[in-house]
Coordinates of C-alpha atoms and ligand atoms in Angstrom, one line a residue:
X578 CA -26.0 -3.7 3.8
X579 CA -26.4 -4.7 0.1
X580 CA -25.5 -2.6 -2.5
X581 CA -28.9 -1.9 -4.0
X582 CA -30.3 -1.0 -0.3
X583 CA -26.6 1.1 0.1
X584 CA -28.0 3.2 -3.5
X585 CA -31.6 3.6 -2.1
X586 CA -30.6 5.2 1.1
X587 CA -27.7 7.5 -0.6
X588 CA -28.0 7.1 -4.4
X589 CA -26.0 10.4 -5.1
X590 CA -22.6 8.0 -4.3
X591 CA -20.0 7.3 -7.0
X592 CA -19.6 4.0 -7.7
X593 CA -15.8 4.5 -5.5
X594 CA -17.2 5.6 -2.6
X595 CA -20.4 2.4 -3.0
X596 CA -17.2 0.3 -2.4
X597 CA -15.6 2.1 0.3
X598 CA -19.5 2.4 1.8
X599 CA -20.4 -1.3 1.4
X600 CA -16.5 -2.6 2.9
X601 CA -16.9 -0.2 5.5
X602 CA -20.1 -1.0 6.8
X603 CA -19.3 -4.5 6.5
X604 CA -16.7 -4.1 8.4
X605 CA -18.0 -2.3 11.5
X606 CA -20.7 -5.3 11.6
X607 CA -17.7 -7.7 11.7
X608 CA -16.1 -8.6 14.6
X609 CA -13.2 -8.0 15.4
X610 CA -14.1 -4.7 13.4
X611 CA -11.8 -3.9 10.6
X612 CA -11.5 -2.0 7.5
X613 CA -9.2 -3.0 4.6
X614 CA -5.8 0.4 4.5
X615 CA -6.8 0.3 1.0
X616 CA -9.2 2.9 2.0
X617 CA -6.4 5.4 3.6
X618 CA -5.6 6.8 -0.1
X619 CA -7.8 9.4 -0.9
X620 CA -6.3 12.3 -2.0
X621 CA -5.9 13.7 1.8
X622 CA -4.4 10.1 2.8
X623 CA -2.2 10.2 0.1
X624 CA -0.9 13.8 1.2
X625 CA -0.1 12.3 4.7
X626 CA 1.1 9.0 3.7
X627 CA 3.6 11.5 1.4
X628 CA 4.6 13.5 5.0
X629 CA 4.9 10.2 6.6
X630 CA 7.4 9.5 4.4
X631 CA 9.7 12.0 5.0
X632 CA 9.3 11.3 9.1
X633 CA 12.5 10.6 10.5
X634 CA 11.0 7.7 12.1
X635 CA 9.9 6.2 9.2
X636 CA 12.9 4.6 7.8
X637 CA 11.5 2.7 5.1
X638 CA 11.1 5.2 2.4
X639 CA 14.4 6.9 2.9
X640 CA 16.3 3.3 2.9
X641 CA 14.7 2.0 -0.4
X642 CA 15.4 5.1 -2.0
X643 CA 19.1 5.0 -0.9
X644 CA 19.2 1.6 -2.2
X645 CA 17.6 2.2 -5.4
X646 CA 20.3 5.5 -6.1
X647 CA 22.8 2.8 -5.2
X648 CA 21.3 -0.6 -7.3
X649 CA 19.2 1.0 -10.0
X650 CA 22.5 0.1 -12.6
X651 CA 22.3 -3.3 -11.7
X652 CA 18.4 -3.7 -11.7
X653 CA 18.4 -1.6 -15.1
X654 CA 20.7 -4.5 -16.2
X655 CA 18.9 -7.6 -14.9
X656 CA 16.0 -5.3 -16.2
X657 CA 17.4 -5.3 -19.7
X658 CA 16.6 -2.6 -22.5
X659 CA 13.1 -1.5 -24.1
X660 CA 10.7 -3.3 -20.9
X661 CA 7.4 -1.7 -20.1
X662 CA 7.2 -1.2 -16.4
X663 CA 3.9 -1.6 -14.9
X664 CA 4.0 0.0 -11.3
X665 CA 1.4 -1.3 -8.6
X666 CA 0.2 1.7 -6.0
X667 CA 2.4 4.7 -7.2
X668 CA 1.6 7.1 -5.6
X669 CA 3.5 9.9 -6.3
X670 CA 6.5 8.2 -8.7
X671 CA 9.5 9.4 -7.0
X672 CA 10.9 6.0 -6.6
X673 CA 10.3 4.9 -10.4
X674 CA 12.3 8.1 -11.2
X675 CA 15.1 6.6 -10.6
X676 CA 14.8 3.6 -12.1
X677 CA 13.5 5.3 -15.0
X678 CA 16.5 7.1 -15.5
X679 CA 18.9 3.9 -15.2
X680 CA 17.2 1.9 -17.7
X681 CA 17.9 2.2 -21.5
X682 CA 15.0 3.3 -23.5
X683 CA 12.1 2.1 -21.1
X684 CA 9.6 1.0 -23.7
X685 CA 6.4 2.2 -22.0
X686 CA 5.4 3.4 -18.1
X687 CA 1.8 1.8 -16.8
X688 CA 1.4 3.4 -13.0
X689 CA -1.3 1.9 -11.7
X690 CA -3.3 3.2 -8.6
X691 CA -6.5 3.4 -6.9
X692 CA -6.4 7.2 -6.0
X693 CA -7.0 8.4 -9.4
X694 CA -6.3 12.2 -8.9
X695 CA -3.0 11.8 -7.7
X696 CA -1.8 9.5 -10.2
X697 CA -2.9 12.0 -13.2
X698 CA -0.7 15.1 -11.5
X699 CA 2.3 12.5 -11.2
X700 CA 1.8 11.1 -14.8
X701 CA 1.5 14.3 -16.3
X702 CA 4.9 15.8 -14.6
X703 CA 6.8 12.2 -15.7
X704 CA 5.9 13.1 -19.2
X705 CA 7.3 16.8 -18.9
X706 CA 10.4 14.7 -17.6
X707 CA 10.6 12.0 -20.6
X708 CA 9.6 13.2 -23.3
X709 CA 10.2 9.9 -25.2
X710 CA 8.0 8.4 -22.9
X711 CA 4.9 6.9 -23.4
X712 CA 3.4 6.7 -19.6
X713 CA 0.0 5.2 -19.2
X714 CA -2.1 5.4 -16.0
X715 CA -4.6 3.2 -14.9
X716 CA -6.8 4.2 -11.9
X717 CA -7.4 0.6 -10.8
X718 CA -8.0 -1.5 -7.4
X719 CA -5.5 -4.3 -8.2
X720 CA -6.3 -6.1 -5.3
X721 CA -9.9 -6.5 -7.1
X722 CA -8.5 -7.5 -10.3
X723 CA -6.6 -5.8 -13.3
X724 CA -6.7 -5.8 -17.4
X725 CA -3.6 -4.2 -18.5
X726 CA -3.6 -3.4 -22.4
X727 CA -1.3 -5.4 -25.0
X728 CA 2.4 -5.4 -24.0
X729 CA 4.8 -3.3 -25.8
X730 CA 7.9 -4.9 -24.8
X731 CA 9.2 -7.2 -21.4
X732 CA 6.6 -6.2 -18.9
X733 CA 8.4 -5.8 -15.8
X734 CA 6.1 -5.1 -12.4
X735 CA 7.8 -2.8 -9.7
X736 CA 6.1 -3.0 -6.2
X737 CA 7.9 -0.3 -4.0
X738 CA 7.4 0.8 -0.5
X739 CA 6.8 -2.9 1.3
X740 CA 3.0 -2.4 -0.3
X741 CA 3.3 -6.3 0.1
X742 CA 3.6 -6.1 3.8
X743 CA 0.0 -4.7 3.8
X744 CA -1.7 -7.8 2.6
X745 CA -1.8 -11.0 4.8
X746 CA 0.5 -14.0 4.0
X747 CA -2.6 -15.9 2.2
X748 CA -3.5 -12.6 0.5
X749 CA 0.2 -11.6 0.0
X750 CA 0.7 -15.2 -2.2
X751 CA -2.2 -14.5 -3.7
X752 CA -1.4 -11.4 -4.9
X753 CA 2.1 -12.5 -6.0
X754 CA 0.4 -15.5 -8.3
X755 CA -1.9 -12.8 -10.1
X756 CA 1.2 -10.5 -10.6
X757 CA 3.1 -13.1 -12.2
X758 CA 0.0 -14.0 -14.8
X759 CA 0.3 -9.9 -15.3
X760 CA 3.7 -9.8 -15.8
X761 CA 3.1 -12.8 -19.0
X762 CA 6.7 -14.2 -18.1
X763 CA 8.2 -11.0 -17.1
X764 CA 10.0 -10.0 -14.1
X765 CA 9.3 -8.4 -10.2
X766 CA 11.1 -5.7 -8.3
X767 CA 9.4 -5.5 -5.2
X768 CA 10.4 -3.6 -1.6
X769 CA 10.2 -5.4 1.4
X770 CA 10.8 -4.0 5.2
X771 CA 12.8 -6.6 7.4
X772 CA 12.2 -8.0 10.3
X773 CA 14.0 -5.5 13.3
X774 CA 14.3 -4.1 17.0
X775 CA 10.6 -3.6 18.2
X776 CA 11.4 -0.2 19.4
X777 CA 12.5 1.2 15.9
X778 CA 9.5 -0.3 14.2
X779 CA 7.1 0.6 17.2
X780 CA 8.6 4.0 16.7
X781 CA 8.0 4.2 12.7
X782 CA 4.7 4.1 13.4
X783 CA 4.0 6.3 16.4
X784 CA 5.9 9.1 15.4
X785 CA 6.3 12.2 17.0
X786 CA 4.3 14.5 15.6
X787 CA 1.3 12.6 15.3
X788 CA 1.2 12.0 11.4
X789 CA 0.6 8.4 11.5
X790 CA -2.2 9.4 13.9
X791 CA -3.5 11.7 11.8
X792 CA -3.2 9.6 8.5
X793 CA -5.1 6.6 10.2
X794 CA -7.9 9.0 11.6
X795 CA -8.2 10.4 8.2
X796 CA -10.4 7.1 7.4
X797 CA -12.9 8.9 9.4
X798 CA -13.0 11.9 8.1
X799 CA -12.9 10.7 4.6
X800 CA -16.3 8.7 5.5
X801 CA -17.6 11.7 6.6
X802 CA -16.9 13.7 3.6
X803 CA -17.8 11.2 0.8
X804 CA -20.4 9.1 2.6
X805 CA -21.9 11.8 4.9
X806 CA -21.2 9.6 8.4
X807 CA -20.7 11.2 11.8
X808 CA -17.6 9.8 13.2
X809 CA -16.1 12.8 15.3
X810 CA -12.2 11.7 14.8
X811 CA -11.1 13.2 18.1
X812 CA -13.0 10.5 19.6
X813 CA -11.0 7.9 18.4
X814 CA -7.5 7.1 19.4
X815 CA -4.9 6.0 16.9
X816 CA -3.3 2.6 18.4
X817 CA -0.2 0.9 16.5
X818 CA 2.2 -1.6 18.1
X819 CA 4.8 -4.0 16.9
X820 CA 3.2 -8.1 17.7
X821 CA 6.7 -10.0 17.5
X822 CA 4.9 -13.2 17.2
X823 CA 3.5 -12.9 13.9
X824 CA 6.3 -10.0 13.1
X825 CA 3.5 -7.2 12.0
X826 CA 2.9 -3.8 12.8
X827 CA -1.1 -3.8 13.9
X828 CA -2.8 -0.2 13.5
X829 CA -6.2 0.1 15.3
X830 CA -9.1 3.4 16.1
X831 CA -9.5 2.9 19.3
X832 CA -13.4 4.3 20.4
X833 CA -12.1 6.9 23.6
X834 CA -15.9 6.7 25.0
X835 CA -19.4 5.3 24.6
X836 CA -20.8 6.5 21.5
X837 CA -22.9 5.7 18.6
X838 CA -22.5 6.5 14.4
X839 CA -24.7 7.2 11.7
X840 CA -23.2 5.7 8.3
X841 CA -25.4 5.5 5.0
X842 CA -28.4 5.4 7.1
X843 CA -27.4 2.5 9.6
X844 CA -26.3 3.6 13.2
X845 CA -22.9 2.1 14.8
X846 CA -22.6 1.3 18.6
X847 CA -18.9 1.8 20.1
X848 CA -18.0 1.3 23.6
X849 CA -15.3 2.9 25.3
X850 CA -12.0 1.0 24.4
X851 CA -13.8 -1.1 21.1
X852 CA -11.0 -1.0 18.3
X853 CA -11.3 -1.0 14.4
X854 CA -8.2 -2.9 13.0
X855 CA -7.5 -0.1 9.9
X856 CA -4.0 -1.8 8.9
X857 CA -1.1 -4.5 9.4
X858 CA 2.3 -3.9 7.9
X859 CA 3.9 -7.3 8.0
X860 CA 8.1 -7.5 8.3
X861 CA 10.0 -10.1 6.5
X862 CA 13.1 -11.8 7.2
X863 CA 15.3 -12.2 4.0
X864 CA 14.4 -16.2 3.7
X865 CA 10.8 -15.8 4.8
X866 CA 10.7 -13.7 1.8
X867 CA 12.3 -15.8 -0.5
X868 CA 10.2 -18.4 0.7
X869 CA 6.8 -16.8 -0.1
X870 CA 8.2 -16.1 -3.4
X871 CA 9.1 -19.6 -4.5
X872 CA 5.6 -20.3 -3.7
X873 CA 4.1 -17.9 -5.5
X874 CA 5.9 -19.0 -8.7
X875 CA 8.7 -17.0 -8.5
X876 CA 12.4 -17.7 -9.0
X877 CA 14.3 -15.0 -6.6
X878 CA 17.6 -13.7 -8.5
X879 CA 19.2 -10.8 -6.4
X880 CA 18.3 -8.6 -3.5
X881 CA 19.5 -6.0 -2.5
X882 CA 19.7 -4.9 1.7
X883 CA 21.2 -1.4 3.2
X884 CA 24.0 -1.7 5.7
X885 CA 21.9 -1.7 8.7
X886 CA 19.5 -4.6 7.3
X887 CA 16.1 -2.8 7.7
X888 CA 15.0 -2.9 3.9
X889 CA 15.2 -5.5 1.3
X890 CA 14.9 -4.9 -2.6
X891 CA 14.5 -8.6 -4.6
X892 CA 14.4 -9.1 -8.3
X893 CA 12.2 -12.0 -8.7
X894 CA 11.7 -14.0 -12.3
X895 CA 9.2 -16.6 -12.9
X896 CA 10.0 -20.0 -11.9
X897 CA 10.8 -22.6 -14.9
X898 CA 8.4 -25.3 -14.9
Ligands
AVI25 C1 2.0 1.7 2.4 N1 2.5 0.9 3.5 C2 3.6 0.1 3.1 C3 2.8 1.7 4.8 C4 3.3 0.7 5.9 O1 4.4 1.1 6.4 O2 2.7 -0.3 6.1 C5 1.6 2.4 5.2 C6 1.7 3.1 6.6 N2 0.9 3.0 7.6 C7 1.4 3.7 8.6 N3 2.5 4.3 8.2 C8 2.7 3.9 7.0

């Protein structure tokens, strides 16, 4: 569906939710169906993703915090003083906390996310925080594109979480080559989950008390509140597994029966078993990394990995030419 047919048949939709709309129905025409995670963060996706992170399955968030409590000294150093730290997807700011508080006189604080709520409540508490702070957020798809104002000092990007993993190899070096014309010359602390045991990573994402499950079907019901669709989320099972060959996590919907859709006017066909690909969460190993890095422009200068190896932090600084 085009977007001016998309506005005639609901034209009471922000211009957001005309993206989410247009992707979406795009991406229930395609096959193999698919719909970019981008979509998960709304401000009820970005609740869940916040309780999957506290899982005891999901190791990732509690890892790169540890290492950050441990490193954020030595980054703060490589850092160096007065940088402006632009911070891609953030969510809710806990991890910038602490590097934050380890670097000396942070010039200026630029989170930038696509869920635009959350990142005004988190903004506003940072400032309560540091009051010396000047903290600027932009609610922004970076994946679409991004102008970021004058810099005030050495822009520094931080890309927590393994956000990278979300993204494709092609898309991930993409991404990485925009960053770097961002950054203008400055540096990139970015998270990165490793390459492990199946089980464990089959496990992060199939947790116990059905979080994941309910994060994922929350697509659904966020196209049913801001585009008025009809998906009925019971009627879609939440399918993740670990596919060694191409070391990613794939997260599916899974249609439970025969069943049809209405969406901005146009009416979806499912048959029992049809999947809609909602996400992949691609592992790294510690060269492969590296590796996709170097090509992106980047010089890697330190990393930083916990005890057990399942979480990676590297400092990357553009390449000389
Ligand atoms: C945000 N991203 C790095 C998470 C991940 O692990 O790929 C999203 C997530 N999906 C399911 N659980 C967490």
């Amino acid at each position: 569906m085009t977007t001016t047919r998309l506005v005639q048949v609901t034209p009471a939709l922000p211009p957001a939710s005309i993206d989410f709309a247009c992707d979406l129905i795009a991406g229930l025409r395609a096959r193999p169906r698919s719909v970019s995670p981008k979509y998960f963060y709304d401000a009820e996706g970005s609740r869940l993703f916040d309780l999957i992170c506290e899982l005891p399955e999901y190791y990732p968030t509690r890892t790169e915090l540890a290492l950050l409590q441990r490193h954020a000294g030595e980054m703060a150093a490589l850092i160096g003083p007065g940088a402006e730290i632009v911070e891609f997807g953030a969510g809710a700011s806990r991890k910038v906390r602490l590097l934050l508080a380890a670097l000396r006189t942070p010039r200026r604080y630029l989170p930038v996310d696509i869920s635009g709520e959350y990142l005004d409540e988190a903004a506003q508490a940072l400032r309560a925080d540091h009051p010396g702070l000047e903290v600027l957020p932009l609610a922004a798809d970076f994946t679409r594109g991004l102008t970021l104002p004058p810099a005030l000092g050495r822009r520094v990007g931080f890309f927590p979480g393994s956000s990278i993993g979300n993204f494709d190899p092609g898309e991930a070096l993409r991404l990485l080559q925009r960053m770097a014309g961002w950054l203008d010359g400055g540096g990139l602390l970015v998270g990165v989950d490793l390459v492990k045991d199946p089980q464990r990573l089959h496990a992060a994402y199939n947790d116990a008390q059905g979080v994941t499950a309910a994060f994922n079907r929350n697509l659904l019901v966020r196209a049913n509140r801001e585009l008025g669709a009809d998906f009925d989320p019971a009627r879609f099972d939440h399918y993740a597994f670990y596919e060694p060959v191409v070391q990613r996590i794939e997260m599916h919907l899974v249609s439970r029966c025969a069943q049809s859709v209405t969406l901005c006017g146009e009416r979806i066909v499912f048959d029992a078993g049809d999947t809609v690909h909602t996400e992949n969460s691609y592992k790294y190993t510690l060269d492969g990394f590296a590796r996709l890095a170097r090509a992106a422009g980047f010089e890697p200068q330190a990393c930083w990995v916990d005890a057990e190896h399942d979480f990676s932090v590297h400092w990357l600084v553009p390449a000389r030419t």
